[in-house]
Amino acid sequence: MSTPTPKAAAETEPIHITLPGQSTIHPSTSNGKTNYMYSPTKLPPKQDPLLQFFVNLLMRDGKKASAERYIADMLAYIAKLTNSDPLPVVYEAVELARPILRMQTRKQGGKNMQVPIPLNERQSTRRALKWIIDAGNKRSDRSISRRLAVEILAVVEGNSSVLSRKEEQHKVGMINRANASVRI
């Protein structure tokens, strides 16, 4: 008798997902397919530091509850489209969009010099989230949640303007790397 392969065992066992601060969420199965039953009430965006950062960047006029609702709806829409846990998708999109440097213009000897400056993790994460929000705002859907979800999925798939913006910034940084020793 042969032992089941890990892949076969994973397909037969139900998947249990535990989110911080909540009990286990069991996906429903119908017709043999796993269907993640996420809703904005089941996903606590307050628990995850990246999502909390996202909420704070998305918030306008102090309306944090609205921003939290947008993020929860975005996560539910990503879960619906991908049929998987949305948090790893968001983390992957932010990781792909994070720049490692920024350019600062410095005037020296009558010339304007572009000086590349490295970013720490928080700065690069903030820049990536802002770029995702800006690119999402340029999309044509009515719902901000859907626009953000589609933009995050586009970043993961590799066909987003956020990635071209990051590549352009890195290219300019490599061209001007000789100016890195210039004092700011």
mmCIF file of C-alpha atoms in Angstrom:
data_model
loop_
_atom_site.group_PDB
_atom_site.id
_atom_site.type_symbol
_atom_site.label_atom_id
_atom_site.label_comp_id
_atom_site.label_asym_id
_atom_site.label_seq_id
_atom_site.Cartn_x
_atom_site.Cartn_y
_atom_site.Cartn_z
ATOM 1 C CA MET A 1 0.000 0.000 0.000
ATOM 2 C CA SER A 2 1.463 3.352 -1.004
ATOM 3 C CA THR A 3 1.515 6.371 1.267
ATOM 4 C CA PRO A 4 -0.370 9.409 0.040
ATOM 5 C CA THR A 5 1.769 12.164 -1.380
ATOM 6 C CA PRO A 6 1.801 15.496 0.445
ATOM 7 C CA LYS A 7 -0.059 17.062 -2.473
ATOM 8 C CA ALA A 8 -2.831 14.476 -2.340
ATOM 9 C CA ALA A 9 -3.083 14.789 1.432
ATOM 10 C CA ALA A 10 -3.329 18.562 1.165
ATOM 11 C CA GLU A 11 -6.155 18.272 -1.340
ATOM 12 C CA THR A 12 -8.226 15.969 0.850
ATOM 13 C CA GLU A 13 -7.803 17.747 4.184
ATOM 14 C CA PRO A 14 -9.831 20.881 4.865
ATOM 15 C CA ILE A 15 -7.938 24.128 5.167
ATOM 16 C CA HIS A 16 -8.240 25.998 8.442
ATOM 17 C CA ILE A 17 -7.277 29.649 8.596
ATOM 18 C CA THR A 18 -6.709 31.483 11.839
ATOM 19 C CA LEU A 19 -6.577 35.255 11.807
ATOM 20 C CA PRO A 20 -5.137 37.222 14.727
ATOM 21 C CA GLY A 21 -7.741 37.893 17.384
ATOM 22 C CA GLN A 22 -10.344 35.546 15.919
ATOM 23 C CA SER A 23 -11.362 31.949 15.956
ATOM 24 C CA THR A 24 -10.612 29.618 13.072
ATOM 25 C CA ILE A 25 -12.378 30.317 9.771
ATOM 26 C CA HIS A 26 -13.353 27.220 7.849
ATOM 27 C CA PRO A 27 -13.787 27.620 4.105
ATOM 28 C CA SER A 28 -16.931 26.139 2.684
ATOM 29 C CA THR A 29 -16.638 23.469 0.056
ATOM 30 C CA SER A 30 -19.099 23.018 -2.747
ATOM 31 C CA ASN A 31 -18.536 20.875 -5.819
ATOM 32 C CA GLY A 32 -15.079 19.921 -4.537
ATOM 33 C CA LYS A 33 -13.765 23.498 -4.734
ATOM 34 C CA THR A 34 -12.671 25.424 -1.683
ATOM 35 C CA ASN A 35 -14.596 28.650 -1.333
ATOM 36 C CA TYR A 36 -13.234 31.179 1.143
ATOM 37 C CA MET A 37 -16.158 32.795 2.869
ATOM 38 C CA TYR A 38 -14.607 36.121 3.750
ATOM 39 C CA SER A 39 -16.690 39.126 4.498
ATOM 40 C CA PRO A 40 -15.717 42.518 5.869
ATOM 41 C CA THR A 41 -16.954 41.457 9.303
ATOM 42 C CA LYS A 42 -14.693 38.380 9.398
ATOM 43 C CA LEU A 43 -11.481 40.202 8.481
ATOM 44 C CA PRO A 44 -10.169 42.449 11.232
ATOM 45 C CA PRO A 45 -7.916 45.014 9.541
ATOM 46 C CA LYS A 46 -6.973 46.406 12.954
ATOM 47 C CA GLN A 47 -4.895 43.328 13.766
ATOM 48 C CA ASP A 48 -2.280 43.442 11.006
ATOM 49 C CA PRO A 49 0.422 46.166 11.095
ATOM 50 C CA LEU A 50 0.669 46.444 7.298
ATOM 51 C CA LEU A 51 -3.095 46.750 6.941
ATOM 52 C CA GLN A 52 -3.177 49.326 9.730
ATOM 53 C CA PHE A 53 -0.502 51.313 7.873
ATOM 54 C CA PHE A 54 -2.605 50.968 4.710
ATOM 55 C CA VAL A 55 -5.692 52.240 6.580
ATOM 56 C CA ASN A 56 -3.813 55.264 7.894
ATOM 57 C CA LEU A 57 -2.562 56.172 4.409
ATOM 58 C CA LEU A 58 -6.036 55.726 2.924
ATOM 59 C CA MET A 59 -7.781 57.753 5.636
ATOM 60 C CA ARG A 60 -9.057 61.203 4.656
ATOM 61 C CA ASP A 61 -10.381 63.920 6.967
ATOM 62 C CA GLY A 62 -9.954 61.700 10.030
ATOM 63 C CA LYS A 63 -12.507 59.137 8.825
ATOM 64 C CA LYS A 64 -10.675 56.041 9.943
ATOM 65 C CA ALA A 65 -13.774 53.837 10.116
ATOM 66 C CA SER A 66 -14.443 54.461 6.424
ATOM 67 C CA ALA A 67 -10.845 53.619 5.537
ATOM 68 C CA GLU A 68 -11.052 50.408 7.591
ATOM 69 C CA ARG A 69 -14.255 49.470 5.791
ATOM 70 C CA TYR A 70 -12.577 50.085 2.410
ATOM 71 C CA ILE A 71 -9.660 47.827 3.366
ATOM 72 C CA ALA A 72 -11.974 45.094 4.681
ATOM 73 C CA ASP A 73 -14.030 45.235 1.468
ATOM 74 C CA MET A 74 -10.814 45.149 -0.562
ATOM 75 C CA LEU A 75 -9.665 42.016 1.281
ATOM 76 C CA ALA A 76 -13.041 40.359 0.743
ATOM 77 C CA TYR A 77 -12.911 41.191 -2.975
ATOM 78 C CA ILE A 78 -9.350 39.821 -3.298
ATOM 79 C CA ALA A 79 -10.447 36.641 -1.496
ATOM 80 C CA LYS A 80 -13.387 36.327 -3.878
ATOM 81 C CA LEU A 81 -11.225 36.805 -6.993
ATOM 82 C CA THR A 82 -8.302 34.600 -5.943
ATOM 83 C CA ASN A 83 -10.244 32.075 -3.850
ATOM 84 C CA SER A 84 -7.437 32.179 -1.287
ATOM 85 C CA ASP A 85 -6.325 34.088 1.774
ATOM 86 C CA PRO A 86 -5.946 37.760 0.768
ATOM 87 C CA LEU A 87 -3.265 38.760 3.299
ATOM 88 C CA PRO A 88 -0.368 36.961 1.556
ATOM 89 C CA VAL A 89 -1.471 38.528 -1.737
ATOM 90 C CA VAL A 90 -1.348 42.018 -0.207
ATOM 91 C CA TYR A 91 2.042 41.330 1.379
ATOM 92 C CA GLU A 92 3.424 40.036 -1.932
ATOM 93 C CA ALA A 93 2.121 43.080 -3.832
ATOM 94 C CA VAL A 94 3.680 45.491 -1.345
ATOM 95 C CA GLU A 95 6.970 43.583 -1.417
ATOM 96 C CA LEU A 96 7.048 43.717 -5.223
ATOM 97 C CA ALA A 97 6.218 47.442 -5.276
ATOM 98 C CA ARG A 98 8.692 48.555 -2.589
ATOM 99 C CA PRO A 99 11.492 50.794 -3.902
ATOM 100 C CA ILE A 100 14.931 50.653 -2.310
ATOM 101 C CA LEU A 101 15.899 54.266 -2.927
ATOM 102 C CA ARG A 102 14.599 57.730 -3.635
ATOM 103 C CA MET A 103 16.094 60.572 -5.621
ATOM 104 C CA GLN A 104 16.798 63.977 -4.131
ATOM 105 C CA THR A 105 17.937 66.981 -6.154
ATOM 106 C CA ARG A 106 20.919 68.909 -4.829
ATOM 107 C CA LYS A 107 22.371 72.046 -6.336
ATOM 108 C CA GLN A 108 26.150 72.004 -6.437
ATOM 109 C CA GLY A 109 28.329 74.391 -8.409
ATOM 110 C CA GLY A 110 25.466 75.719 -10.514
ATOM 111 C CA LYS A 111 24.349 72.189 -11.431
ATOM 112 C CA ASN A 112 21.362 70.256 -10.253
ATOM 113 C CA MET A 113 22.480 66.794 -9.194
ATOM 114 C CA GLN A 114 20.213 63.835 -8.608
ATOM 115 C CA VAL A 115 21.418 62.040 -5.486
ATOM 116 C CA PRO A 116 20.134 58.513 -4.719
ATOM 117 C CA ILE A 117 19.213 58.045 -1.060
ATOM 118 C CA PRO A 118 18.431 54.589 0.370
ATOM 119 C CA LEU A 119 15.086 54.069 2.073
ATOM 120 C CA ASN A 120 14.510 52.123 5.251
ATOM 121 C CA GLU A 121 11.790 49.474 5.415
ATOM 122 C CA ARG A 122 9.038 51.748 6.698
ATOM 123 C CA GLN A 123 9.783 54.451 4.120
ATOM 124 C CA SER A 124 9.820 51.993 1.233
ATOM 125 C CA THR A 125 6.597 50.335 2.443
ATOM 126 C CA ARG A 126 4.912 53.720 2.711
ATOM 127 C CA ARG A 127 6.015 54.649 -0.794
ATOM 128 C CA ALA A 128 4.764 51.332 -2.196
ATOM 129 C CA LEU A 129 1.362 51.735 -0.530
ATOM 130 C CA LYS A 130 1.044 55.338 -1.742
ATOM 131 C CA TRP A 131 1.887 54.251 -5.292
ATOM 132 C CA ILE A 132 -0.709 51.466 -5.111
ATOM 133 C CA ILE A 133 -3.336 53.927 -3.833
ATOM 134 C CA ASP A 134 -2.462 56.470 -6.555
ATOM 135 C CA ALA A 135 -2.581 53.839 -9.305
ATOM 136 C CA GLY A 136 -5.851 52.493 -7.898
ATOM 137 C CA ASN A 137 -7.374 55.976 -7.948
ATOM 138 C CA LYS A 138 -6.650 56.182 -11.685
ATOM 139 C CA ARG A 139 -8.787 53.105 -12.368
ATOM 140 C CA SER A 140 -12.367 53.511 -13.524
ATOM 141 C CA ASP A 141 -14.398 51.478 -11.011
ATOM 142 C CA ARG A 142 -16.780 53.297 -8.664
ATOM 143 C CA SER A 143 -15.711 51.468 -5.532
ATOM 144 C CA ILE A 144 -12.327 52.367 -4.035
ATOM 145 C CA SER A 145 -12.163 48.874 -2.552
ATOM 146 C CA ARG A 146 -12.442 47.215 -5.948
ATOM 147 C CA ARG A 147 -9.971 49.643 -7.521
ATOM 148 C CA LEU A 148 -7.398 48.853 -4.830
ATOM 149 C CA ALA A 149 -8.039 45.108 -5.077
ATOM 150 C CA VAL A 150 -7.620 45.110 -8.861
ATOM 151 C CA GLU A 151 -4.446 47.195 -8.552
ATOM 152 C CA ILE A 152 -2.969 44.832 -5.950
ATOM 153 C CA LEU A 153 -3.719 41.849 -8.178
ATOM 154 C CA ALA A 154 -2.179 43.702 -11.148
ATOM 155 C CA VAL A 155 1.009 44.281 -9.139
ATOM 156 C CA VAL A 156 1.185 40.589 -8.237
ATOM 157 C CA GLU A 157 0.612 39.611 -11.874
ATOM 158 C CA GLY A 158 3.336 42.048 -12.968
ATOM 159 C CA ASN A 159 1.328 44.374 -15.213
ATOM 160 C CA SER A 160 0.896 47.479 -13.078
ATOM 161 C CA SER A 161 2.138 51.022 -13.541
ATOM 162 C CA VAL A 162 3.481 50.800 -9.981
ATOM 163 C CA LEU A 163 6.155 48.340 -11.092
ATOM 164 C CA SER A 164 7.206 50.493 -14.036
ATOM 165 C CA ARG A 165 7.429 53.481 -11.678
ATOM 166 C CA LYS A 166 9.670 51.489 -9.346
ATOM 167 C CA GLU A 167 11.883 50.304 -12.220
ATOM 168 C CA GLU A 168 12.211 53.862 -13.548
ATOM 169 C CA GLN A 169 13.256 55.134 -10.138
ATOM 170 C CA HIS A 170 15.846 52.377 -9.756
ATOM 171 C CA LYS A 171 17.161 53.045 -13.261
ATOM 172 C CA VAL A 172 17.644 56.764 -12.489
ATOM 173 C CA GLY A 173 19.331 55.785 -9.225
ATOM 174 C CA MET A 174 21.769 53.498 -11.037
ATOM 175 C CA ILE A 175 22.586 56.201 -13.588
ATOM 176 C CA ASN A 176 23.302 58.699 -10.803
ATOM 177 C CA ARG A 177 25.031 56.308 -8.403
ATOM 178 C CA ALA A 178 28.266 58.311 -8.790
ATOM 179 C CA ASN A 179 26.514 61.158 -6.965
ATOM 180 C CA ALA A 180 25.743 58.986 -3.940
ATOM 181 C CA SER A 181 28.726 60.394 -2.049
ATOM 182 C CA VAL A 182 27.450 63.981 -2.407
ATOM 183 C CA ARG A 183 26.351 65.436 0.884
ATOM 184 C CA ILE A 184 22.716 66.390 1.262
#
